[in-house]
Amino acid sequence: MIKSAICQLLGIRYPVFQGGMAWIADGKLAAAVSNGGGLGIIAAGNAPADYVRQQIRIARELTDKPIGVNIMLMSPFADEVAQVAVEEKVEVVTTGAGNPSKYMSAWKEAGIKVIPVVASVAMAKLMTRLGASALIAEGGESGGHVGELTTMVLVPQVCDATNLPVVAAGGIADGRGVAAAFMLGACGVQMGTRFLSAYECTIHPVYKEKILKATDLCTMVTGKRLGHPVRSLRTQFARNYSKAEYGGMNDADLEALGTGALRRAVQEGDNEHGCFLSGQIAAMVKKEQPAADIVREVMEEAEPILRRAQTWVE
Ligand code: TUI
């Protein structure tokens, strides 16, 4: 059994986080992952504070294990959601898509373990200095908002830049990915796309089907022109958006084209108007299963790989 610094820090059985996917990662999914021994994380996304509070309470009903809340820093509700995390005493806050500096002291005073997503060495150093408990180094293979660097390149550099435990994310969906992440110096992983196939993940059946049928070149990045690159499945919507982006549509119309697109994918399965966020690893997600099985399975797969690697050294 693989026990690492992140298990010790958080009091969890397996060093596996479920990514805080906007519109997707609710209290029910998070509780299922935490009950399975990983860290379930509720996504605040662009939702108002009341929604997040409600999901935290749903999760608390379903599990007595630690849970996390992911704060999407570009959200208009980020300030109030940051406060809800304090009031509801969640064990962990993760952050994404920005710089969480202004919230750090309030969270730390509340005894919350703060684990920011970083996409660069500079951000890793800053978050270490400001008192983060651990870091998530997320490479651009991931779904959703992406940075420039790949997981392979980012993780070892973040590990060199900090003494904190590092959780690797982006392009990880099975035991091979977990083993590789540990080889790069990480002591845990965060997976998003793999958990889209969990029974407890209540996305539209069309979304799930698209993930299960995905192939290697199924994702693309759009949104660079407005400064918020996002990886999603290469659907009719993604193609249309890309055409508009490079075809001279003005910024306001382009912004409007993207508004509500995540919700239309998750709740309506709308191929033409929905944005189906997905990591590059979708092609390796092959079956539906309970979230707890995903957590256990990837770690059981990783263990013999890491053992075998040890035997290569005389
Ligand atoms: O945040 C994510 N993934 C996301 S957020 C999201 S919702 C969204 N909707 C529309 C447009 C954009 C986002 C969907 N998926 N992952 C964590 C992550 N954070 N990846 C990269 C970063 C990041 C990027 C820049 C973290 C810090 C950062 O620093 C910026 C700065 O201020 O220097």
PDB file of C-alpha atoms in Angstrom, residues 14-216:
ATOM      1  CA  TYR A  14      -5.105   6.928  -0.790  1.00  0.00           C
ATOM      2  CA  PRO A  15      -3.156   9.891  -2.265  1.00  0.00           C
ATOM      3  CA  VAL A  16      -5.852  10.567  -4.862  1.00  0.00           C
ATOM      4  CA  PHE A  17      -7.764  13.837  -5.285  1.00  0.00           C
ATOM      5  CA  GLN A  18     -10.870  14.214  -7.424  1.00  0.00           C
ATOM      6  CA  GLY A  19     -10.548  17.461  -9.382  1.00  0.00           C
ATOM      7  CA  GLY A  20     -12.948  20.307  -8.642  1.00  0.00           C
ATOM      8  CA  MET A  21     -14.785  20.285 -11.958  1.00  0.00           C
ATOM      9  CA  ALA A  22     -17.172  23.221 -12.390  1.00  0.00           C
ATOM     10  CA  TRP A  23     -20.865  22.224 -12.723  1.00  0.00           C
ATOM     11  CA  ILE A  24     -19.860  18.581 -12.161  1.00  0.00           C
ATOM     12  CA  ALA A  25     -18.138  17.970  -8.848  1.00  0.00           C
ATOM     13  CA  ASP A  26     -21.019  18.220  -6.366  1.00  0.00           C
ATOM     14  CA  GLY A  27     -21.422  17.060  -2.777  1.00  0.00           C
ATOM     15  CA  LYS A  28     -22.483  13.584  -3.831  1.00  0.00           C
ATOM     16  CA  LEU A  29     -19.448  12.902  -6.033  1.00  0.00           C
ATOM     17  CA  ALA A  30     -17.064  14.417  -3.484  1.00  0.00           C
ATOM     18  CA  ALA A  31     -18.511  12.288  -0.669  1.00  0.00           C
ATOM     19  CA  ALA A  32     -18.218   9.122  -2.770  1.00  0.00           C
ATOM     20  CA  VAL A  33     -14.526   9.819  -3.425  1.00  0.00           C
ATOM     21  CA  SER A  34     -13.824  10.656   0.222  1.00  0.00           C
ATOM     22  CA  ASN A  35     -15.663   7.523   1.359  1.00  0.00           C
ATOM     23  CA  GLY A  36     -13.447   5.603  -1.066  1.00  0.00           C
ATOM     24  CA  GLY A  37     -10.368   6.877   0.750  1.00  0.00           C
ATOM     25  CA  GLY A  38      -9.380   9.705  -1.605  1.00  0.00           C
ATOM     26  CA  LEU A  39     -10.092  13.416  -1.273  1.00  0.00           C
ATOM     27  CA  GLY A  40     -13.437  14.468  -2.728  1.00  0.00           C
ATOM     28  CA  ILE A  41     -13.559  18.095  -3.796  1.00  0.00           C
ATOM     29  CA  ILE A  42     -16.679  20.169  -4.373  1.00  0.00           C
ATOM     30  CA  ALA A  43     -16.347  22.629  -7.256  1.00  0.00           C
ATOM     31  CA  ALA A  44     -17.559  26.162  -6.648  1.00  0.00           C
ATOM     32  CA  GLY A  45     -17.071  27.064 -10.310  1.00  0.00           C
ATOM     33  CA  ASN A  46     -19.131  30.160 -11.056  1.00  0.00           C
ATOM     34  CA  ALA A  47     -21.845  29.209  -8.540  1.00  0.00           C
ATOM     35  CA  PRO A  48     -23.046  31.528  -5.758  1.00  0.00           C
ATOM     36  CA  ALA A  49     -22.165  30.914  -2.100  1.00  0.00           C
ATOM     37  CA  ASP A  50     -25.508  29.332  -1.169  1.00  0.00           C
ATOM     38  CA  TYR A  51     -25.083  26.561  -3.712  1.00  0.00           C
ATOM     39  CA  VAL A  52     -21.618  25.751  -2.375  1.00  0.00           C
ATOM     40  CA  ARG A  53     -22.835  25.735   1.240  1.00  0.00           C
ATOM     41  CA  GLN A  54     -25.651  23.372   0.284  1.00  0.00           C
ATOM     42  CA  GLN A  55     -23.254  20.970  -1.477  1.00  0.00           C
ATOM     43  CA  ILE A  56     -20.879  20.972   1.503  1.00  0.00           C
ATOM     44  CA  ARG A  57     -23.795  20.028   3.758  1.00  0.00           C
ATOM     45  CA  ILE A  58     -24.898  17.278   1.369  1.00  0.00           C
ATOM     46  CA  ALA A  59     -21.373  15.863   1.447  1.00  0.00           C
ATOM     47  CA  ARG A  60     -21.254  16.075   5.253  1.00  0.00           C
ATOM     48  CA  GLU A  61     -24.449  14.004   5.432  1.00  0.00           C
ATOM     49  CA  LEU A  62     -22.863  11.322   3.254  1.00  0.00           C
ATOM     50  CA  THR A  63     -19.367  11.112   4.734  1.00  0.00           C
ATOM     51  CA  ASP A  64     -17.426  11.848   7.892  1.00  0.00           C
ATOM     52  CA  LYS A  65     -14.135  11.861   5.956  1.00  0.00           C
ATOM     53  CA  PRO A  66     -12.276  15.068   5.010  1.00  0.00           C
ATOM     54  CA  ILE A  67     -13.600  16.993   1.996  1.00  0.00           C
ATOM     55  CA  GLY A  68     -12.329  19.890  -0.065  1.00  0.00           C
ATOM     56  CA  VAL A  69     -13.796  22.859  -1.892  1.00  0.00           C
ATOM     57  CA  ASN A  70     -12.285  24.166  -5.102  1.00  0.00           C
ATOM     58  CA  ILE A  71     -12.502  27.914  -5.546  1.00  0.00           C
ATOM     59  CA  MET A  72     -12.410  29.043  -9.158  1.00  0.00           C
ATOM     60  CA  LEU A  73     -10.735  32.405  -8.775  1.00  0.00           C
ATOM     61  CA  MET A  74     -12.233  33.945 -11.908  1.00  0.00           C
ATOM     62  CA  SER A  75     -15.732  33.497 -10.460  1.00  0.00           C
ATOM     63  CA  PRO A  76     -17.684  36.682  -9.605  1.00  0.00           C
ATOM     64  CA  PHE A  77     -18.602  34.888  -6.353  1.00  0.00           C
ATOM     65  CA  ALA A  78     -15.029  33.926  -5.345  1.00  0.00           C
ATOM     66  CA  ASP A  79     -15.013  36.270  -2.290  1.00  0.00           C
ATOM     67  CA  GLU A  80     -18.199  34.911  -0.769  1.00  0.00           C
ATOM     68  CA  VAL A  81     -17.372  31.290  -1.565  1.00  0.00           C
ATOM     69  CA  ALA A  82     -13.981  31.790   0.114  1.00  0.00           C
ATOM     70  CA  GLN A  83     -15.897  32.852   3.233  1.00  0.00           C
ATOM     71  CA  VAL A  84     -18.290  29.875   3.062  1.00  0.00           C
ATOM     72  CA  ALA A  85     -15.298  27.522   3.142  1.00  0.00           C
ATOM     73  CA  VAL A  86     -14.294  29.170   6.443  1.00  0.00           C
ATOM     74  CA  GLU A  87     -17.808  29.105   7.927  1.00  0.00           C
ATOM     75  CA  GLU A  88     -18.413  25.472   6.998  1.00  0.00           C
ATOM     76  CA  LYS A  89     -14.937  24.448   8.236  1.00  0.00           C
ATOM     77  CA  VAL A  90     -14.003  22.354   5.217  1.00  0.00           C
ATOM     78  CA  GLU A  91     -10.714  20.547   5.751  1.00  0.00           C
ATOM     79  CA  VAL A  92      -9.153  21.566   2.427  1.00  0.00           C
ATOM     80  CA  VAL A  93      -9.440  24.417  -0.061  1.00  0.00           C
ATOM     81  CA  THR A  94      -7.974  24.069  -3.525  1.00  0.00           C
ATOM     82  CA  THR A  95      -7.866  26.991  -5.933  1.00  0.00           C
ATOM     83  CA  GLY A  96      -7.705  27.262  -9.694  1.00  0.00           C
ATOM     84  CA  ALA A  97      -7.441  29.659 -12.626  1.00  0.00           C
ATOM     85  CA  GLY A  98      -5.680  32.433 -10.723  1.00  0.00           C
ATOM     86  CA  ASN A  99      -3.769  33.765  -7.740  1.00  0.00           C
ATOM     87  CA  PRO A 100      -5.368  33.113  -4.303  1.00  0.00           C
ATOM     88  CA  SER A 101      -2.973  35.349  -2.290  1.00  0.00           C
ATOM     89  CA  LYS A 102      -5.641  37.637  -0.856  1.00  0.00           C
ATOM     90  CA  TYR A 103      -7.523  34.741   0.812  1.00  0.00           C
ATOM     91  CA  MET A 104      -4.573  32.795   2.197  1.00  0.00           C
ATOM     92  CA  SER A 105      -4.368  34.319   5.686  1.00  0.00           C
ATOM     93  CA  ALA A 106      -8.125  33.966   6.374  1.00  0.00           C
ATOM     94  CA  TRP A 107      -8.102  30.316   5.345  1.00  0.00           C
ATOM     95  CA  LYS A 108      -4.990  29.550   7.352  1.00  0.00           C
ATOM     96  CA  GLU A 109      -6.390  31.249  10.464  1.00  0.00           C
ATOM     97  CA  ALA A 110      -9.464  29.027  10.122  1.00  0.00           C
ATOM     98  CA  GLY A 111      -7.195  25.973  10.155  1.00  0.00           C
ATOM     99  CA  ILE A 112      -7.990  25.082   6.548  1.00  0.00           C
ATOM    100  CA  LYS A 113      -5.304  23.327   4.542  1.00  0.00           C
ATOM    101  CA  VAL A 114      -4.812  25.396   1.395  1.00  0.00           C
ATOM    102  CA  ILE A 115      -3.642  23.550  -1.700  1.00  0.00           C
ATOM    103  CA  PRO A 116      -3.456  25.888  -4.713  1.00  0.00           C
ATOM    104  CA  VAL A 117      -3.211  24.692  -8.291  1.00  0.00           C
ATOM    105  CA  VAL A 118      -0.058  26.114  -9.820  1.00  0.00           C
ATOM    106  CA  ALA A 119       0.884  26.095 -13.482  1.00  0.00           C
ATOM    107  CA  SER A 120       4.343  27.667 -13.113  1.00  0.00           C
ATOM    108  CA  VAL A 121       7.420  27.638 -10.887  1.00  0.00           C
ATOM    109  CA  ALA A 122       6.913  31.301  -9.941  1.00  0.00           C
ATOM    110  CA  MET A 123       3.410  30.591  -8.615  1.00  0.00           C
ATOM    111  CA  ALA A 124       4.720  27.504  -6.765  1.00  0.00           C
ATOM    112  CA  LYS A 125       7.338  29.640  -4.987  1.00  0.00           C
ATOM    113  CA  LEU A 126       4.842  32.383  -4.136  1.00  0.00           C
ATOM    114  CA  MET A 127       2.291  29.925  -2.709  1.00  0.00           C
ATOM    115  CA  THR A 128       5.010  28.188  -0.673  1.00  0.00           C
ATOM    116  CA  ARG A 129       6.037  31.547   0.812  1.00  0.00           C
ATOM    117  CA  LEU A 130       2.423  32.441   1.644  1.00  0.00           C
ATOM    118  CA  GLY A 131       1.931  29.267   3.658  1.00  0.00           C
ATOM    119  CA  ALA A 132       0.195  26.757   1.398  1.00  0.00           C
ATOM    120  CA  SER A 133       0.013  23.247   2.889  1.00  0.00           C
ATOM    121  CA  ALA A 134       0.741  21.487  -0.407  1.00  0.00           C
ATOM    122  CA  LEU A 135       0.612  22.290  -4.131  1.00  0.00           C
ATOM    123  CA  ILE A 136      -1.176  20.803  -7.105  1.00  0.00           C
ATOM    124  CA  ALA A 137       1.024  21.050 -10.210  1.00  0.00           C
ATOM    125  CA  GLU A 138      -1.345  20.824 -13.158  1.00  0.00           C
ATOM    126  CA  GLY A 139      -0.071  20.347 -16.690  1.00  0.00           C
ATOM    127  CA  GLY A 140      -1.850  21.411 -19.860  1.00  0.00           C
ATOM    128  CA  GLU A 141      -3.003  17.863 -20.682  1.00  0.00           C
ATOM    129  CA  SER A 142      -5.819  18.543 -18.231  1.00  0.00           C
ATOM    130  CA  GLY A 143      -9.341  19.538 -19.109  1.00  0.00           C
ATOM    131  CA  GLY A 144     -10.707  23.004 -18.500  1.00  0.00           C
ATOM    132  CA  HIS A 145      -8.516  26.032 -17.916  1.00  0.00           C
ATOM    133  CA  VAL A 146      -4.975  25.123 -18.961  1.00  0.00           C
ATOM    134  CA  GLY A 147      -1.508  26.552 -18.464  1.00  0.00           C
ATOM    135  CA  GLU A 148       1.416  26.411 -20.916  1.00  0.00           C
ATOM    136  CA  LEU A 149       3.489  23.566 -19.489  1.00  0.00           C
ATOM    137  CA  THR A 150       2.932  19.826 -19.673  1.00  0.00           C
ATOM    138  CA  THR A 151       2.716  17.658 -16.555  1.00  0.00           C
ATOM    139  CA  MET A 152       6.025  15.956 -17.456  1.00  0.00           C
ATOM    140  CA  VAL A 153       7.804  19.304 -17.522  1.00  0.00           C
ATOM    141  CA  LEU A 154       5.975  21.121 -14.719  1.00  0.00           C
ATOM    142  CA  VAL A 155       5.908  18.537 -11.916  1.00  0.00           C
ATOM    143  CA  PRO A 156       9.664  18.000 -11.430  1.00  0.00           C
ATOM    144  CA  GLN A 157      10.312  21.746 -11.587  1.00  0.00           C
ATOM    145  CA  VAL A 158       7.629  22.452  -8.978  1.00  0.00           C
ATOM    146  CA  CYS A 159       9.067  19.657  -6.801  1.00  0.00           C
ATOM    147  CA  ASP A 160      12.487  21.340  -7.012  1.00  0.00           C
ATOM    148  CA  ALA A 161      10.994  24.746  -6.166  1.00  0.00           C
ATOM    149  CA  THR A 162       9.202  23.758  -2.946  1.00  0.00           C
ATOM    150  CA  ASN A 163       9.547  21.613   0.163  1.00  0.00           C
ATOM    151  CA  LEU A 164       5.781  21.086   0.264  1.00  0.00           C
ATOM    152  CA  PRO A 165       4.073  17.881  -0.857  1.00  0.00           C
ATOM    153  CA  VAL A 166       3.243  18.113  -4.584  1.00  0.00           C
ATOM    154  CA  VAL A 167       0.168  16.547  -6.148  1.00  0.00           C
ATOM    155  CA  ALA A 168       0.421  16.005  -9.912  1.00  0.00           C
ATOM    156  CA  ALA A 169      -2.521  16.672 -12.228  1.00  0.00           C
ATOM    157  CA  GLY A 170      -3.131  16.649 -15.957  1.00  0.00           C
ATOM    158  CA  GLY A 171      -3.039  13.535 -18.117  1.00  0.00           C
ATOM    159  CA  ILE A 172      -3.392  11.031 -15.277  1.00  0.00           C
ATOM    160  CA  ALA A 173      -6.184   8.444 -15.388  1.00  0.00           C
ATOM    161  CA  ASP A 174      -4.717   5.092 -14.369  1.00  0.00           C
ATOM    162  CA  GLY A 175      -1.996   3.415 -12.345  1.00  0.00           C
ATOM    163  CA  ARG A 176       0.661   4.083 -14.969  1.00  0.00           C
ATOM    164  CA  GLY A 177      -0.018   7.799 -14.687  1.00  0.00           C
ATOM    165  CA  VAL A 178       0.088   7.590 -10.892  1.00  0.00           C
ATOM    166  CA  ALA A 179       3.414   5.718 -10.984  1.00  0.00           C
ATOM    167  CA  ALA A 180       4.842   8.242 -13.453  1.00  0.00           C
ATOM    168  CA  ALA A 181       3.740  11.138 -11.239  1.00  0.00           C
ATOM    169  CA  PHE A 182       5.534   9.584  -8.262  1.00  0.00           C
ATOM    170  CA  MET A 183       8.650   9.103 -10.387  1.00  0.00           C
ATOM    171  CA  LEU A 184       8.589  12.834 -11.140  1.00  0.00           C
ATOM    172  CA  GLY A 185       8.605  13.592  -7.422  1.00  0.00           C
ATOM    173  CA  ALA A 186       4.898  13.987  -6.711  1.00  0.00           C
ATOM    174  CA  CYS A 187       3.381  12.301  -3.671  1.00  0.00           C
ATOM    175  CA  GLY A 188      -0.192  12.281  -4.926  1.00  0.00           C
ATOM    176  CA  VAL A 189      -2.372  12.770  -7.980  1.00  0.00           C
ATOM    177  CA  GLN A 190      -5.476  14.679  -8.903  1.00  0.00           C
ATOM    178  CA  MET A 191      -7.739  13.260 -11.605  1.00  0.00           C
ATOM    179  CA  GLY A 192     -10.730  14.924 -13.212  1.00  0.00           C
ATOM    180  CA  THR A 193     -11.573  13.216 -16.493  1.00  0.00           C
ATOM    181  CA  ARG A 194     -11.390   9.718 -14.995  1.00  0.00           C
ATOM    182  CA  PHE A 195     -14.041  10.644 -12.437  1.00  0.00           C
ATOM    183  CA  LEU A 196     -16.445  11.700 -15.213  1.00  0.00           C
ATOM    184  CA  SER A 197     -17.057   7.964 -15.602  1.00  0.00           C
ATOM    185  CA  ALA A 198     -17.992   7.459 -11.943  1.00  0.00           C
ATOM    186  CA  TYR A 199     -21.537   6.252 -11.242  1.00  0.00           C
ATOM    187  CA  GLU A 200     -21.860   9.068  -8.723  1.00  0.00           C
ATOM    188  CA  CYS A 201     -20.962  11.662 -11.368  1.00  0.00           C
ATOM    189  CA  THR A 202     -24.310  12.952 -12.601  1.00  0.00           C
ATOM    190  CA  ILE A 203     -23.361  14.596 -15.897  1.00  0.00           C
ATOM    191  CA  HIS A 204     -25.738  14.215 -18.861  1.00  0.00           C
ATOM    192  CA  PRO A 205     -25.570  10.699 -20.387  1.00  0.00           C
ATOM    193  CA  VAL A 206     -24.450  12.233 -23.696  1.00  0.00           C
ATOM    194  CA  TYR A 207     -21.401  13.727 -21.917  1.00  0.00           C
ATOM    195  CA  LYS A 208     -20.492  10.386 -20.337  1.00  0.00           C
ATOM    196  CA  GLU A 209     -20.917   8.622 -23.659  1.00  0.00           C
ATOM    197  CA  LYS A 210     -18.612  11.129 -25.374  1.00  0.00           C
ATOM    198  CA  ILE A 211     -15.894  10.529 -22.765  1.00  0.00           C
ATOM    199  CA  LEU A 212     -16.191   6.741 -23.007  1.00  0.00           C
ATOM    200  CA  LYS A 213     -15.967   6.912 -26.815  1.00  0.00           C
ATOM    201  CA  ALA A 214     -13.151   9.478 -26.978  1.00  0.00           C
ATOM    202  CA  THR A 215      -9.958   8.747 -28.920  1.00  0.00           C
ATOM    203  CA  ASP A 216      -6.450  10.143 -28.636  1.00  0.00           C
TER     204      ASP A 216
END
